Amino acid sequence: MVTLLNENYHVCTGCALLCDDIEVVTGSGRITEVKTACRKGVARMKGCSEPMSPTVDGQEVDIDNAIGAAAGILSNARSPLVFGLGNSTNMAQKKAIELAKRIGAVIDDTSSFCQGPTLEAIFNENIRSTTLDDVRNKADVIVYWGADASNSHPRHFSKYSYFPRGQERQRGWEEDRIMITIDIRRSHTAKISGDKFYQIPLQADAEFIDALIDALSGKVPKVSFGFDIKRILELANILKKARFGTIFVGLGLVYSIDNMDPVVKLMDKLNEMSNFHLIPMVGHYNMRGFNQNLFNETGYLNRVKFEKGDSTDVQHGAEFSIVETLNNKAADAALVIGSDPLSSLPRVIAEHLLNIPVITIDPCETFTSRKAKVTIPSALSGVECGGSAIRMDGVEVKFEPIIETNRPPDEEILTRIMEAL
Amino acid sequence: MEFGKFLAAPEYKVTIVTYRDIFQSAVMEGSRFSEEYLKLSAVIRMDAGDIKKLGVKEGDTAVVRNDSGKVIVRVGSSGYDASHQGIAYMPNSPWSNVLLSADTGGSGVPRYKGIEAVVSSAKGESVTGVDGFLENTMKH
């Protein structure tokens, strides 16, 4: 559990780094200034310019009517889908899981098409992970693999990985840390790595891992693409000597491999000779919380189907992913919480949402909300409501509301929907 | 739709890799419906040599299409020194998602970082607007 270092500090819910050193200035019921946060965090905390209103069929209604209409849709649905929750607190997520059980829904989140495999390997203890605090205090070798933290988590380097003078790394990046980037392009993150940037072709990650494992095993590495073998040997040598190494995995790596086997194999090899950990670069502030909460409840972190009226009947598999559920037109209603699938999913797949009644719970208007049958505005968590969340490294972070709102938190909306079922 | 015009222009096959851009992500927090979000999202960043082959200039519009759909976006240079002929980059957004296939081989994971598409000049055409995404279908 993270303890805030200063009573004036707040937590940013802009991403799963959950920066806990944010100072704000408030006025007229809004946050007018945000200090310390990154560009995205500032934008998140200041709020959107298009707050959502309670509506049914495009007509503004009071929130009780919107909640009643949502309950009506979910009561009548034979195969409802519950999706999102990466921007909800732990308590709201637990409530959504309870609701999914009650109505016999498929429940899934964005991890289904991003960091799910990495988190699954960590939850099942196939890969050793660590905390960002240990990275700050101990890590001497840091690898960003298919991850561009400069754009996804801009404070990652300064708060935890590369620049801090941690307990055992008092000379910081100048002498005490080596930062490596492996990617298909010279991203902003790769630029920070300087000559420790290893550029590989698209979809070549598994082959590069094999070559690296060979190099670590004392064999001559081989790759089918043009790459200076001496550089692979040099990289293997750095990794081998690490006293506390951490690989930060981005979607560039996750999308490039069919499953986590190559990564597990590499981690096992590295841990035969040094001390390596892996942390996924989780995007949404509490996606990992959802995965942990569902895993605790069912043994699966996403892609779950509950059977109505039988809380012990839990099915899991790719067919219960949001992508395949919509692709197979298997949902006849959808409850979307803090997410915008019409914007983030392949358009041809998301279009099924236009043919079924959709309920959105969100502080702001989204592409999905504009086409939804029912919209229910909620408080922006971390700003307008408190709670707790799980950081990308699995550490729980608590936060308090900063400003008041009359919009209820997700948890309360879900409770009221359940009461009205 | 003046489709003949597009067919007359040189076409170029690319593999599109989507990526995150902090400026675009920050603007999205404020509004997904803003001009600024459109400007930062509706862009394809290509190898300088590929832009030349297309016969367009940076800032011109291009149509990017495949069996899944079609969008008109602006052409930009990737700015990378190393040549990456045939590989183009788009910020992860509704615009790039129009080009994603429904076929995931049953895995449930779309190919966000490996979209096969064809690019051609759309000189004089406007970028696909936000309203397009609120239509009931974008399949052409």
XYZ file of C-alpha atoms in Angstrom:
561
model
C 0.000 0.000 0.000
C 1.312 3.425 -0.946
C 1.349 6.101 1.756
C 1.256 9.670 0.497
C 4.430 11.512 1.495
C 2.702 14.835 1.984
C -0.840 15.585 3.083
C -1.245 18.016 0.183
C -0.435 15.337 -2.345
C -3.071 13.684 -4.506
C -3.037 10.642 -6.768
C -3.295 11.008 -10.547
C -5.602 8.482 -12.227
C -4.379 9.340 -15.733
C -2.612 5.981 -16.094
C -1.541 2.904 -14.135
C 1.548 4.658 -12.812
C -0.830 6.295 -10.298
C 1.604 9.120 -9.490
C 1.134 9.935 -5.823
C 2.814 13.342 -5.600
C 0.330 15.579 -7.387
C -0.526 19.031 -6.079
C -3.553 20.902 -7.348
C -5.203 24.296 -7.128
C -9.000 24.319 -7.019
C -11.538 27.053 -7.676
C -15.265 27.249 -8.492
C -15.684 23.516 -7.958
C -13.017 22.599 -10.504
C -9.337 21.817 -10.538
C -7.769 24.868 -12.108
C -4.094 23.914 -11.869
C -2.316 20.602 -11.654
C 1.308 20.500 -10.598
C 3.819 17.685 -11.102
C 1.622 15.501 -13.345
C 2.447 14.757 -16.982
C 0.530 16.270 -19.878
C -2.034 13.454 -19.888
C -2.442 13.508 -16.109
C -3.088 17.242 -16.117
C -5.742 16.797 -18.805
C -7.372 13.908 -16.906
C -7.514 15.782 -13.616
C -8.833 19.000 -15.108
C -11.743 17.053 -16.595
C -13.254 16.913 -20.039
C -15.071 19.615 -21.955
C -18.026 17.335 -22.759
C -19.420 15.915 -19.518
C -22.102 13.282 -20.063
C -25.742 13.807 -19.111
C -28.231 11.164 -18.000
C -30.183 10.171 -21.109
C -32.537 7.503 -22.413
C -32.929 7.254 -26.205
C -31.068 10.536 -26.587
C -33.482 12.440 -24.354
C -32.199 13.973 -21.146
C -33.806 12.373 -18.076
C -33.083 12.419 -14.369
C -30.515 9.926 -13.191
C -33.098 7.701 -11.445
C -34.893 7.159 -14.750
C -31.615 6.407 -16.507
C -30.742 3.847 -13.834
C -34.230 2.327 -14.114
C -33.920 2.068 -17.895
C -30.498 0.422 -17.530
C -31.912 -2.135 -15.101
C -34.768 -2.826 -17.529
C -32.366 -3.513 -20.398
C -30.192 -5.821 -18.301
C -33.201 -7.685 -16.852
C -34.517 -8.424 -20.322
C -31.177 -9.399 -21.843
C -30.508 -13.097 -22.407
C -26.772 -12.671 -23.021
C -25.556 -9.341 -21.678
C -21.983 -8.097 -21.915
C -20.268 -6.062 -19.183
C -17.150 -4.291 -20.415
C -14.614 -1.684 -19.313
C -13.847 -0.923 -15.671
C -10.175 -0.004 -16.235
C -11.049 3.494 -15.041
C -13.075 2.373 -12.021
C -12.060 1.842 -8.399
C -11.582 -1.616 -6.903
C -14.916 -1.392 -5.093
C -16.766 -0.486 -8.305
C -15.084 -3.386 -10.098
C -16.137 -5.835 -7.386
C -19.670 -4.514 -7.672
C -19.624 -4.948 -11.467
C -18.436 -8.549 -11.068
C -21.314 -9.144 -8.641
C -23.740 -7.636 -11.159
C -22.325 -9.768 -13.997
C -22.849 -12.868 -11.859
C -26.391 -11.906 -11.051
C -27.448 -11.286 -14.661
C -25.378 -14.114 -16.169
C -23.151 -11.840 -18.243
C -19.925 -12.087 -20.152
C -17.474 -9.753 -18.402
C -14.281 -8.523 -20.020
C -11.930 -5.560 -20.061
C -9.279 -4.003 -22.290
C -6.597 -6.405 -20.973
C -8.334 -8.902 -23.262
C -6.594 -7.213 -26.197
C -3.541 -5.739 -24.517
C -1.560 -6.780 -21.409
C -3.739 -9.779 -20.428
C -1.132 -12.447 -21.299
C 1.619 -10.672 -19.328
C -0.537 -10.260 -16.231
C -1.753 -13.842 -16.483
C 1.864 -15.069 -16.467
C 2.578 -12.936 -13.382
C -0.602 -13.987 -11.530
C 0.193 -17.648 -12.221
C 3.781 -17.074 -11.052
C 5.294 -18.101 -14.367
C 7.195 -14.814 -14.454
C 8.851 -13.018 -11.566
C 7.731 -9.432 -11.072
C 8.693 -6.675 -8.654
C 7.518 -3.286 -7.454
C 8.363 0.089 -8.949
C 9.719 1.099 -5.531
C 12.283 -1.702 -5.730
C 13.127 -0.638 -9.272
C 13.752 2.899 -8.028
C 15.920 1.721 -5.152
C 17.766 -1.178 -6.715
C 17.519 -1.541 -10.492
C 20.781 -1.212 -12.391
C 19.582 -2.612 -15.733
C 16.266 -1.451 -17.155
C 14.869 -2.721 -20.428
C 11.936 -1.156 -22.284
C 10.784 -3.774 -24.761
C 8.191 -2.688 -27.308
C 7.270 0.066 -24.879
C 7.448 3.822 -25.396
C 7.078 5.185 -21.891
C 7.855 8.714 -23.117
C 4.414 8.692 -24.680
C 2.447 6.176 -22.616
C 3.770 6.883 -19.086
C 5.956 10.007 -19.308
C 6.994 10.053 -15.619
C 8.092 6.413 -15.601
C 11.784 7.292 -16.050
C 11.921 10.169 -13.577
C 9.809 8.684 -10.827
C 10.966 5.069 -10.860
C 13.209 3.583 -13.482
C 16.139 5.556 -14.855
C 16.713 8.990 -13.361
C 16.029 8.603 -9.615
C 18.846 8.287 -7.122
C 17.454 5.256 -5.353
C 18.786 3.767 -2.113
C 21.293 1.510 -3.873
C 21.589 3.695 -6.947
C 22.858 6.992 -5.580
C 24.723 7.841 -8.770
C 21.543 7.552 -10.811
C 21.503 7.222 -14.560
C 24.951 8.750 -15.045
C 26.780 5.787 -13.532
C 24.475 3.426 -11.684
C 21.892 2.486 -14.275
C 21.825 1.218 -17.839
C 18.660 1.719 -19.866
C 18.054 -0.460 -22.897
C 15.292 -0.129 -25.482
C 14.320 -2.902 -27.877
C 11.842 -1.742 -30.492
C 11.055 -1.646 -34.194
C 11.496 2.146 -34.338
C 13.617 4.820 -32.693
C 10.863 5.980 -30.361
C 11.302 8.834 -27.908
C 12.122 6.196 -25.295
C 14.750 4.673 -27.610
C 16.381 8.101 -27.906
C 16.880 8.207 -24.123
C 18.641 4.829 -24.338
C 21.237 6.322 -26.697
C 23.569 3.616 -28.025
C 21.687 0.978 -26.004
C 18.863 0.979 -28.526
C 18.409 -2.329 -30.345
C 16.264 -1.918 -33.437
C 14.654 -5.126 -34.682
C 12.265 -5.753 -37.582
C 8.496 -5.940 -37.165
C 7.353 -9.290 -35.695
C 10.948 -10.348 -35.026
C 10.749 -10.299 -31.216
C 10.518 -14.068 -30.748
C 13.497 -14.631 -33.029
C 15.492 -11.933 -31.225
C 14.639 -13.564 -27.877
C 15.945 -16.912 -29.176
C 19.169 -15.252 -30.314
C 19.517 -13.559 -26.941
C 18.990 -16.847 -25.094
C 21.689 -18.433 -27.281
C 24.040 -15.573 -26.485
C 23.276 -15.914 -22.763
C 23.997 -19.647 -23.069
C 27.417 -19.031 -24.581
C 26.363 -20.013 -28.091
C 26.823 -17.881 -31.206
C 23.466 -16.181 -31.790
C 21.866 -16.273 -35.227
C 19.100 -14.160 -36.727
C 17.577 -14.213 -40.210
C 17.624 -10.411 -40.482
C 20.624 -8.116 -40.750
C 21.871 -7.494 -37.233
C 25.368 -7.128 -35.873
C 25.886 -10.308 -33.825
C 28.438 -8.467 -31.648
C 25.652 -6.208 -30.435
C 23.529 -9.202 -29.349
C 26.535 -10.533 -27.438
C 27.070 -7.093 -25.892
C 23.398 -6.974 -24.822
C 23.569 -10.486 -23.347
C 26.637 -9.449 -21.404
C 24.903 -6.428 -19.876
C 21.860 -8.521 -18.898
C 24.020 -11.269 -17.445
C 25.857 -8.833 -15.152
C 22.692 -7.150 -13.863
C 22.341 -7.134 -10.099
C 18.688 -6.109 -10.287
C 17.252 -6.123 -13.785
C 13.722 -5.249 -14.849
C 12.068 -5.618 -18.230
C 9.159 -3.280 -18.867
C 6.958 -4.953 -21.445
C 4.916 -2.898 -23.879
C 2.345 -3.814 -26.476
C 5.042 -3.895 -29.149
C 6.282 -7.140 -27.609
C 2.888 -8.518 -26.524
C 1.378 -8.140 -30.008
C 4.437 -9.605 -31.698
C 4.348 -13.023 -30.021
C 1.655 -15.721 -30.151
C 1.923 -16.443 -26.428
C 4.185 -15.659 -23.494
C 6.389 -18.773 -23.867
C 9.374 -16.935 -25.415
C 9.283 -14.319 -22.629
C 8.986 -16.978 -19.909
C 11.941 -18.819 -21.470
C 14.021 -15.641 -21.554
C 13.162 -14.754 -17.954
C 14.054 -18.279 -16.805
C 17.402 -18.059 -18.602
C 18.145 -14.617 -17.172
C 17.322 -15.805 -13.681
C 19.731 -18.717 -13.987
C 22.553 -16.198 -14.148
C 21.323 -12.895 -12.734
C 18.280 -11.358 -11.071
C 15.503 -10.276 -13.434
C 11.928 -9.074 -13.061
C 9.185 -8.039 -15.432
C 6.509 -5.355 -15.158
C 3.811 -4.808 -17.805
C 3.270 -1.227 -18.955
C -0.411 -1.196 -18.019
C -2.359 1.720 -19.498
C -5.670 2.386 -17.732
C -5.232 3.362 -14.118
C -6.974 0.341 -12.614
C -6.983 -2.274 -15.353
C -4.718 -4.440 -13.216
C -7.167 -4.005 -10.343
C -9.974 -5.419 -12.463
C -7.788 -8.350 -13.484
C -6.802 -9.010 -9.876
C -10.372 -8.708 -8.585
C -11.787 -11.044 -11.241
C -8.869 -13.459 -10.755
C -9.503 -13.569 -6.993
C -13.161 -14.315 -7.652
C -12.919 -16.794 -10.540
C -9.289 -17.786 -11.152
C -9.402 -15.931 -14.494
C -8.341 -12.354 -15.092
C -10.673 -11.556 -18.018
C -12.948 -13.190 -20.696
C -15.361 -14.731 -18.217
C -18.985 -15.809 -18.628
C -21.202 -16.296 -15.627
C -24.273 -18.507 -15.778
C -27.423 -16.743 -14.559
C -28.586 -18.054 -11.211
C -25.557 -20.292 -10.689
C -22.657 -18.390 -9.177
C -20.364 -21.424 -9.379
C -20.708 -21.823 -13.145
C -17.866 -19.794 -14.622
C -16.714 -20.232 -18.196
C -13.572 -18.700 -19.610
C -11.973 -18.488 -23.037
C -11.258 -16.398 -26.135
C -14.903 -16.799 -27.205
C -15.824 -14.686 -24.174
C -13.445 -11.859 -25.118
C -15.236 -8.658 -26.073
C -13.788 -8.949 -29.576
C -15.136 -12.443 -30.252
C -18.383 -11.792 -28.350
C -19.145 -8.863 -30.659
C -17.711 -10.623 -33.705
C -20.054 -13.568 -33.092
C -22.934 -11.192 -32.345
C -23.328 -13.132 -29.112
C -24.355 -10.192 -26.897
C -27.899 -8.784 -26.920
C -27.143 -5.862 -24.571
C -23.999 -4.187 -23.285
C -23.074 -2.293 -20.142
C -19.940 -0.232 -20.799
C -18.247 1.331 -17.789
C -15.488 3.931 -18.222
C -14.504 2.745 -21.664
C -15.127 3.604 -25.314
C -15.166 0.396 -27.373
C -16.617 2.161 -30.413
C -13.385 4.119 -30.463
C -10.845 1.518 -29.325
C -11.992 -1.690 -31.028
C -11.805 -2.560 -34.713
C -14.662 -0.649 -36.281
C -16.087 -3.705 -38.079
C -16.343 -5.493 -34.738
C -17.579 -2.545 -32.673
C -20.417 -1.943 -35.131
C -22.385 -4.740 -33.469
C -22.779 -2.342 -30.524
C -24.914 -0.175 -32.814
C -27.444 -3.007 -33.158
C -27.999 -3.743 -29.465
C -29.047 -1.609 -26.507
C -25.944 -0.138 -24.883
C -25.696 1.483 -21.455
C -22.666 3.681 -20.779
C -21.479 4.815 -17.380
C -18.806 7.480 -17.784
C -17.967 10.999 -16.606
C -17.558 12.166 -20.210
C -19.172 11.756 -23.577
C -17.547 9.137 -25.755
C -18.172 7.747 -29.245
C -19.958 4.852 -27.543
C -22.088 7.094 -25.327
C -23.286 9.106 -28.327
C -24.787 5.903 -29.762
C -25.941 4.432 -26.449
C -29.558 3.872 -25.487
C -28.898 4.860 -21.878
C -26.154 7.105 -20.516
C -25.422 7.531 -16.815
C -22.879 10.174 -15.809
C -20.474 9.178 -13.057
C -17.923 10.900 -10.850
C -14.364 11.068 -12.161
C -12.415 8.777 -9.882
C -9.408 10.252 -8.136
C -10.875 13.730 -8.624
C -14.557 13.562 -7.718
C -14.595 10.287 -5.792
C -12.131 8.280 -3.765
C -11.284 4.627 -3.576
C -8.347 2.400 -4.298
C -6.615 1.014 -7.362
C -3.817 -1.373 -8.274
C -0.747 0.197 -9.866
C 0.910 -1.447 -12.873
C 3.267 -3.317 -10.506
C 0.478 -4.723 -8.302
C 0.799 -2.225 -5.435
C -2.466 -0.872 -4.040
C -2.880 2.905 -4.032
C -5.658 4.698 -2.140
C -7.013 8.098 -3.074
C -9.457 10.640 -1.751
C -11.789 12.918 -3.728
C -10.423 16.407 -4.409
C -13.580 18.254 -5.427
C -17.273 17.690 -4.798
C -19.779 16.567 -7.382
C -23.412 15.544 -7.468
C -22.577 12.785 -9.926
C -22.488 9.412 -8.164
C -19.431 7.146 -8.318
C -19.560 4.015 -10.534
C -19.969 1.832 -7.464
C -23.135 3.620 -6.370
C -24.615 3.531 -9.884
C -23.959 -0.209 -10.137
C -25.466 -0.797 -6.689
C -28.579 1.113 -7.690
C -28.886 -0.784 -10.976
C -28.709 -4.039 -9.012
C -31.380 -2.839 -6.623
C -33.617 -1.963 -9.551
C -33.195 -5.276 -11.366
C -17.887 8.784 -54.200
C -15.323 9.703 -56.865
C -13.581 6.390 -56.627
C -12.051 6.515 -60.107
C -9.933 9.391 -58.978
C -8.335 7.244 -56.304
C -7.756 4.352 -58.679
C -5.890 6.641 -61.067
C -3.434 7.656 -58.361
C -0.405 5.470 -57.578
C -1.182 2.961 -54.866
C 1.269 1.791 -52.290
C 1.025 -1.242 -50.021
C 1.972 -0.669 -46.405
C 1.943 -2.467 -43.103
C 0.617 -0.074 -40.493
C 1.840 -0.146 -36.900
C -0.211 1.830 -34.397
C 1.466 3.716 -31.569
C 0.712 6.041 -28.627
C 1.308 9.760 -28.783
C 1.196 11.690 -25.514
C -0.107 14.867 -27.142
C -2.972 12.958 -28.784
C -3.721 11.050 -25.550
C -3.836 14.303 -23.572
C -6.172 15.966 -26.069
C -8.441 12.901 -25.937
C -8.876 13.449 -22.197
C -10.332 16.872 -22.962
C -12.528 15.884 -25.908
C -12.693 13.044 -28.409
C -14.798 15.240 -30.658
C -12.381 18.160 -30.961
C -10.606 19.376 -34.085
C -7.324 18.962 -32.245
C -8.000 15.269 -31.565
C -8.841 14.743 -35.221
C -5.679 16.572 -36.271
C -3.469 14.453 -34.021
C -5.233 11.154 -34.824
C -6.068 11.215 -38.541
C -2.508 10.921 -39.782
C -0.335 8.271 -41.379
C 3.399 8.668 -40.831
C 5.475 7.195 -43.619
C 9.021 6.746 -44.799
C 10.177 9.823 -46.720
C 10.875 7.684 -49.821
C 7.404 6.145 -49.692
C 5.809 9.600 -49.539
C 7.681 10.510 -52.729
C 6.549 7.305 -54.448
C 2.952 8.176 -53.658
C 3.424 11.511 -55.387
C 2.188 13.451 -52.389
C 3.665 15.912 -49.935
C 3.514 16.047 -46.167
C 0.180 17.519 -45.120
C -1.643 16.225 -48.228
C -4.516 13.830 -47.691
C -4.341 10.154 -48.576
C -6.894 7.401 -48.637
C -5.905 4.328 -46.660
C -8.021 1.275 -47.309
C -8.310 -2.476 -47.135
C -11.124 -5.037 -46.965
C -12.157 -3.800 -43.515
C -12.708 -0.155 -44.357
C -11.393 3.117 -45.616
C -10.278 6.399 -44.040
C -8.886 9.622 -45.397
C -6.039 10.973 -43.288
C -3.120 13.373 -43.650
C 0.294 12.167 -44.689
C 3.182 12.935 -42.381
C 6.813 11.931 -42.282
C 7.852 9.518 -39.563
C 10.993 11.562 -38.996
C 13.078 8.423 -38.503
C 16.564 8.472 -40.020
C 16.561 4.749 -40.717
C 14.580 3.784 -43.812
C 11.400 1.818 -43.078
C 10.059 1.321 -46.553
C 6.597 -0.278 -46.562
C 6.047 0.272 -42.831
C 3.806 3.173 -41.843
C 2.693 4.417 -38.436
C -0.679 5.673 -37.230
C -1.581 6.853 -33.725
C -3.958 4.396 -32.083
C -7.373 5.954 -32.714
C -10.790 5.365 -34.287
C -9.162 6.244 -37.637
C -6.626 3.414 -37.493
C -9.252 1.061 -36.048
C -11.371 1.362 -39.211
C -8.616 -0.602 -40.958
C -8.464 -3.475 -38.472
C -9.744 -6.858 -39.570
C -12.517 -8.663 -37.720
C -10.559 -11.879 -38.196
C -8.345 -12.464 -35.178
C -7.998 -16.182 -35.802
C -10.276 -16.664 -32.808
C -7.660 -15.147 -30.469
C -9.708 -12.097 -29.502
C -6.697 -9.870 -30.173
C -6.858 -7.628 -33.263
C -3.622 -6.939 -35.163
C -3.114 -3.392 -33.929
C 0.539 -3.479 -34.931
C 0.377 -5.139 -38.318
C -2.427 -3.779 -40.484
C -2.061 -4.501 -44.200
C -3.489 -1.633 -46.256
C -3.117 0.313 -49.480
C -2.392 4.055 -49.521
C -3.052 6.423 -52.393
C -3.327 10.168 -52.827
C -6.624 11.814 -51.935
C -5.501 15.302 -52.926
C -8.297 17.767 -52.401
C -10.383 15.364 -50.303
C -11.105 16.140 -46.658
C -9.966 14.009 -43.780
C -12.621 11.547 -42.504
C -14.499 13.539 -39.873
C -15.663 12.497 -36.430
C -19.265 12.348 -37.677
C -18.300 9.365 -39.830
C -17.707 7.312 -36.700
C -21.207 8.018 -35.464
C -22.759 6.605 -38.627
C -24.155 3.101 -38.434
C -21.554 1.662 -40.758
C -18.175 2.689 -42.104
C -17.699 -0.339 -44.349
C -17.266 0.648 -47.975
